[in-house]
Amino acid sequence: MQMKKTEKIKIPLLLFVICLAVCWIFVLQYGIFGSDLDWVNQHSVLPDYFRLRFYDTGQLFPDITWNLGAGQNIYNFSYYGLFNPIIWISYLLPFVPMSLYIQITSILSYGVSVVIFYCWLKKKWDDRITLACTFLFLLAAPLVYHSYNQLMFVNYMPFLCAAFLGVDKYVEEKKKALLLCGVCGMILTSFFFSIGGLLAVGIYGASRFTERGIKVFLKDSISLAGVLFHGVLLCGILLIPTAFVLLGRGGNGSQAEAVVSLFTVQPMRFLYTPHGVGLSALALVALFDGMVCKRKWQEKMLPVSLFLIFTIPLVGYVLNGGLYDKGKVFIPFLPLMCMEIAKYIERIKKRENSFRDILPYFITAIFLFAGKTFWALLDCGLMLLFFFLRKRFSIYPLAVWASCVILFCSGWAINKGSNHIIPKEDYEKILDRDTKAEVEEILEKDTGWYRMEEQQGGKKELQDINRIEDSRQWITSMYSSAYNEEYYKFRRETYDINEHFRNNMMQAVSDNPLFLQLMGVKYVIGNHPLAGYELLEEGENGNLYVNSHAAPIGYVTNEVVSEKNYQTLDFPANQTAFLWKAVTESAGDDGDFPVMNTCSLEILEINEEENQIKKTSFGWSFSLSTEKKVSIPMKDVPMTEDLLSVRFQVKNKKDKDMYIRLCGQTNRLTAKSHEYANHNESFAYTVTLNPENQTADFIFGPGEYEISNLEVFTGNLSELRNEKLYETPLKLEKTEGDTLICSVNNKEAGYLITSIPYDEGFEIHINGEKTSVEKVNTAFVGAKVPKGKCTIEISYEAKGKTLGFLCTGAGILLLFGYKIRCNKKGRMVQ
């Protein structure tokens, strides 16, 4: 008996060890199991924040993150593991760094996926076919690649494979526990890819039911759909509030491409690439054979369904949430494609060579040729050769093993050549224990209510865009697929802040001193002094600067002006006005603002062989092969001026990214073809002017582009600031999860002004009485406040959360009902 158990676990254990070896060969020998793509600034840091917040509040189901993006609905970040059961386990392990935990669990998830897939196939085919096709699954391009790059593309795979096992159990025994667990785990782990996963599970289940006739097919398919819906219902607490934030995002996300045809030929959805199912040409051969060979229609249902899913653009758009038609959403169909290969190998064992049997290879060759993947024809030819040799080597599925060799070589090349793996030494610098200790020291010394940010610049800034060193640290930056619409519009349109990353959803930390003042950023860790900030302490990894005049995050004032009046202002008054008056919808229209001084600036012409800058009738024309630095003296500017504001329009002549820096501040215009193009055609800068060397230091990036409508202004920050505006700051007494409890003593009635982005989910209670929430400073939370001592509670409830709880509760009640019914049936049988 013991011998049998050992035999059962021997192959799964061996497969798991091989998965570990593949991870080392492809990734770990070059660095950590993580990348400098979204892994470093989303997938590893946001779960760490969720855990920090849980330790701080004890809330498993929070509504808001006060720390990120100036204060956001926490469901804006739900995609990154908010209710992921694997992430929740880390809450029990506070001594394990989250970055290490994510690496370990990613490797384990990969290995477990392979083992469960093997167990699923083993029930259907002999050991040789099962083992060969499991290796094919193991080496498929997306699995390892996305396990350290874009985790949500594959981290649901163990639950998806378990769901396929659950379908078999449901079909054969009418037991749905495993299927329900697989569906729920898949949704909670990666709700975006669970849509494709549910479709994959659905068509597989439907294909199983066809074996029993059309009546059983219709009846049981509806029953299966009910189980899948039950799984969705159980996850309502995640899905419904997330749906509300995604629907409220508007049209500022990635831009959808137009649907131009009803049919597409894209072989790379099947072949090698990690942004598809990532198999060899054998997958296409197996699919076409399943469609054209002599079999019953029931057996053809699954391959035909898969082919239609992969080749109808509308399906790709729906699975991508209507954003674009990208191949990444077909990764959940990888197990089914591997299963189709297993079916094909089993079918051709007994076949004699005939034209009908060779037809799938010709169709595959035509498909590859139409898709302009000519080099893949060699792979197809190799598969045809093994088809002819199959009788001589009938014991082993040589075509599958040859495909495994191809995938191993291509996988090693893809991962090694991606240049995204982070060397261990570099990652130690990113974690930077000294910076963390410095942040914690400041928070211990200064217990006030303020924001503190790191401005390391360049790649380091991108890596830290979502990084919170301490649960008490508040920052203005964020990077997520969903975001607060009011805050996003304020940064991009109202305030016209510079865009220095190519992805339009990256709301980076700003080095605009006026924005930092407005948002209450009291402390900055960086390498360059900013207007209004004084050096507090020097450090090896960045100096510490403080601005004692930064706006409080919340204050009460009567220094207000109407939004109607504010909307008449142009750049740079649209930025400086917030330092002089607060903007409310119900204030009077009177209000004068100090203005910055206009001045002239002439960009020098350059006429070199490879770099040219020419003056034109509309502005300047640039044709640069490398970046070019140009320093322009600011003439007749008083030494007291410490601010320089510049704005101009940009026209990019080529479909490539371009950028222009002014005094270290960057604006970037993304290529139009990029799916997350930022459309930043108005470059605005407000930078600190060096009083000792008053020059406008431009760095013009390579490319061909034009600039026009150049506007230049200088000013003094202290003269643009109204000291009366912040005379009555709020004191933050304590934070209770989703509620801020503050106190204030007003000499007279006024307006509560905060720099927390406005959202319909906010409620404000003043001395226990609910008051109406107003939008102030065009995008932030505010209210009217009476005279005298006040206790102000600012609380937040995520839209749709109550409905989500009700759906989850209904799903749990259905579970209990199902359990009771099963128990009754059991007693009746007895």
JSON list of C-alpha atoms in Angstrom, two decimals, residues 723-799:
[
{"chain": "A", "resi": 723, "resn": "GLU", "atom": "CA", "xyz": [-0.22, 83.16, 4.47]},
{"chain": "A", "resi": 724, "resn": "LYS", "atom": "CA", "xyz": [-3.81, 83.73, 5.64]},
{"chain": "A", "resi": 725, "resn": "LEU", "atom": "CA", "xyz": [-5.02, 80.76, 3.60]},
{"chain": "A", "resi": 726, "resn": "TYR", "atom": "CA", "xyz": [-3.64, 78.15, 6.03]},
{"chain": "A", "resi": 727, "resn": "GLU", "atom": "CA", "xyz": [-4.23, 79.98, 9.33]},
{"chain": "A", "resi": 728, "resn": "THR", "atom": "CA", "xyz": [-6.72, 77.35, 10.61]},
{"chain": "A", "resi": 729, "resn": "PRO", "atom": "CA", "xyz": [-5.35, 73.87, 9.87]},
{"chain": "A", "resi": 730, "resn": "LEU", "atom": "CA", "xyz": [-7.15, 70.69, 10.87]},
{"chain": "A", "resi": 731, "resn": "LYS", "atom": "CA", "xyz": [-5.49, 68.49, 13.46]},
{"chain": "A", "resi": 732, "resn": "LEU", "atom": "CA", "xyz": [-5.70, 64.80, 12.66]},
{"chain": "A", "resi": 733, "resn": "GLU", "atom": "CA", "xyz": [-6.57, 63.19, 15.98]},
{"chain": "A", "resi": 734, "resn": "LYS", "atom": "CA", "xyz": [-6.65, 59.59, 14.76]},
{"chain": "A", "resi": 735, "resn": "THR", "atom": "CA", "xyz": [-7.41, 57.35, 11.81]},
{"chain": "A", "resi": 736, "resn": "GLU", "atom": "CA", "xyz": [-9.94, 54.56, 12.30]},
{"chain": "A", "resi": 737, "resn": "GLY", "atom": "CA", "xyz": [-9.75, 52.45, 9.15]},
{"chain": "A", "resi": 738, "resn": "ASP", "atom": "CA", "xyz": [-11.87, 54.28, 6.59]},
{"chain": "A", "resi": 739, "resn": "THR", "atom": "CA", "xyz": [-12.52, 57.31, 8.82]},
{"chain": "A", "resi": 740, "resn": "LEU", "atom": "CA", "xyz": [-10.36, 60.34, 9.64]},
{"chain": "A", "resi": 741, "resn": "ILE", "atom": "CA", "xyz": [-11.20, 62.05, 12.93]},
{"chain": "A", "resi": 742, "resn": "CYS", "atom": "CA", "xyz": [-10.02, 65.67, 13.01]},
{"chain": "A", "resi": 743, "resn": "SER", "atom": "CA", "xyz": [-10.47, 68.72, 15.20]},
{"chain": "A", "resi": 744, "resn": "VAL", "atom": "CA", "xyz": [-10.41, 72.45, 14.49]},
{"chain": "A", "resi": 745, "resn": "ASN", "atom": "CA", "xyz": [-11.25, 75.71, 16.27]},
{"chain": "A", "resi": 746, "resn": "ASN", "atom": "CA", "xyz": [-12.62, 78.33, 13.85]},
{"chain": "A", "resi": 747, "resn": "LYS", "atom": "CA", "xyz": [-12.81, 81.99, 14.68]},
{"chain": "A", "resi": 748, "resn": "GLU", "atom": "CA", "xyz": [-15.60, 82.23, 12.14]},
{"chain": "A", "resi": 749, "resn": "ALA", "atom": "CA", "xyz": [-17.59, 80.00, 9.83]},
{"chain": "A", "resi": 750, "resn": "GLY", "atom": "CA", "xyz": [-15.76, 78.97, 6.64]},
{"chain": "A", "resi": 751, "resn": "TYR", "atom": "CA", "xyz": [-15.01, 76.23, 4.18]},
{"chain": "A", "resi": 752, "resn": "LEU", "atom": "CA", "xyz": [-13.26, 72.94, 4.87]},
{"chain": "A", "resi": 753, "resn": "ILE", "atom": "CA", "xyz": [-10.61, 72.48, 2.17]},
{"chain": "A", "resi": 754, "resn": "THR", "atom": "CA", "xyz": [-8.69, 69.21, 1.75]},
{"chain": "A", "resi": 755, "resn": "SER", "atom": "CA", "xyz": [-6.33, 67.76, -0.84]},
{"chain": "A", "resi": 756, "resn": "ILE", "atom": "CA", "xyz": [-8.12, 64.40, -0.74]},
{"chain": "A", "resi": 757, "resn": "PRO", "atom": "CA", "xyz": [-9.62, 63.64, -4.20]},
{"chain": "A", "resi": 758, "resn": "TYR", "atom": "CA", "xyz": [-13.40, 64.00, -4.38]},
{"chain": "A", "resi": 759, "resn": "ASP", "atom": "CA", "xyz": [-15.52, 60.87, -4.65]},
{"chain": "A", "resi": 760, "resn": "GLU", "atom": "CA", "xyz": [-19.23, 60.21, -4.16]},
{"chain": "A", "resi": 761, "resn": "GLY", "atom": "CA", "xyz": [-18.40, 57.69, -1.43]},
{"chain": "A", "resi": 762, "resn": "PHE", "atom": "CA", "xyz": [-17.33, 60.35, 1.09]},
{"chain": "A", "resi": 763, "resn": "GLU", "atom": "CA", "xyz": [-19.39, 61.42, 4.09]},
{"chain": "A", "resi": 764, "resn": "ILE", "atom": "CA", "xyz": [-18.53, 64.27, 6.47]},
{"chain": "A", "resi": 765, "resn": "HIS", "atom": "CA", "xyz": [-19.91, 64.59, 10.00]},
{"chain": "A", "resi": 766, "resn": "ILE", "atom": "CA", "xyz": [-19.32, 67.80, 11.94]},
{"chain": "A", "resi": 767, "resn": "ASN", "atom": "CA", "xyz": [-19.91, 67.45, 15.69]},
{"chain": "A", "resi": 768, "resn": "GLY", "atom": "CA", "xyz": [-21.83, 64.25, 14.95]},
{"chain": "A", "resi": 769, "resn": "GLU", "atom": "CA", "xyz": [-24.15, 65.78, 12.36]},
{"chain": "A", "resi": 770, "resn": "LYS", "atom": "CA", "xyz": [-23.94, 64.81, 8.71]},
{"chain": "A", "resi": 771, "resn": "THR", "atom": "CA", "xyz": [-23.19, 67.68, 6.34]},
{"chain": "A", "resi": 772, "resn": "SER", "atom": "CA", "xyz": [-23.19, 67.84, 2.57]},
{"chain": "A", "resi": 773, "resn": "VAL", "atom": "CA", "xyz": [-19.87, 67.13, 0.86]},
{"chain": "A", "resi": 774, "resn": "GLU", "atom": "CA", "xyz": [-18.71, 69.73, -1.66]},
{"chain": "A", "resi": 775, "resn": "LYS", "atom": "CA", "xyz": [-16.12, 69.61, -4.40]},
{"chain": "A", "resi": 776, "resn": "VAL", "atom": "CA", "xyz": [-13.40, 72.20, -3.65]},
{"chain": "A", "resi": 777, "resn": "ASN", "atom": "CA", "xyz": [-10.31, 73.27, -5.60]},
{"chain": "A", "resi": 778, "resn": "THR", "atom": "CA", "xyz": [-12.15, 71.69, -8.59]},
{"chain": "A", "resi": 779, "resn": "ALA", "atom": "CA", "xyz": [-11.33, 68.10, -7.58]},
{"chain": "A", "resi": 780, "resn": "PHE", "atom": "CA", "xyz": [-11.09, 67.63, -3.81]},
{"chain": "A", "resi": 781, "resn": "VAL", "atom": "CA", "xyz": [-13.26, 66.95, -0.77]},
{"chain": "A", "resi": 782, "resn": "GLY", "atom": "CA", "xyz": [-14.64, 69.91, 1.20]},
{"chain": "A", "resi": 783, "resn": "ALA", "atom": "CA", "xyz": [-17.64, 71.20, 3.14]},
{"chain": "A", "resi": 784, "resn": "LYS", "atom": "CA", "xyz": [-19.01, 74.24, 4.97]},
{"chain": "A", "resi": 785, "resn": "VAL", "atom": "CA", "xyz": [-17.92, 74.45, 8.61]},
{"chain": "A", "resi": 786, "resn": "PRO", "atom": "CA", "xyz": [-19.58, 76.47, 11.42]},
{"chain": "A", "resi": 787, "resn": "LYS", "atom": "CA", "xyz": [-17.78, 78.78, 13.84]},
{"chain": "A", "resi": 788, "resn": "GLY", "atom": "CA", "xyz": [-16.15, 77.41, 16.99]},
{"chain": "A", "resi": 789, "resn": "LYS", "atom": "CA", "xyz": [-14.66, 74.13, 18.09]},
{"chain": "A", "resi": 790, "resn": "CYS", "atom": "CA", "xyz": [-15.55, 71.27, 15.74]},
{"chain": "A", "resi": 791, "resn": "THR", "atom": "CA", "xyz": [-14.89, 67.58, 15.54]},
{"chain": "A", "resi": 792, "resn": "ILE", "atom": "CA", "xyz": [-14.85, 66.64, 11.87]},
{"chain": "A", "resi": 793, "resn": "GLU", "atom": "CA", "xyz": [-15.14, 63.02, 10.74]},
{"chain": "A", "resi": 794, "resn": "ILE", "atom": "CA", "xyz": [-14.32, 62.28, 7.10]},
{"chain": "A", "resi": 795, "resn": "SER", "atom": "CA", "xyz": [-15.38, 58.74, 6.23]},
{"chain": "A", "resi": 796, "resn": "TYR", "atom": "CA", "xyz": [-15.51, 56.75, 3.01]},
{"chain": "A", "resi": 797, "resn": "GLU", "atom": "CA", "xyz": [-17.55, 53.80, 1.73]},
{"chain": "A", "resi": 798, "resn": "ALA", "atom": "CA", "xyz": [-16.73, 52.21, -1.61]},
{"chain": "A", "resi": 799, "resn": "LYS", "atom": "CA", "xyz": [-19.59, 52.36, -4.07]}
]
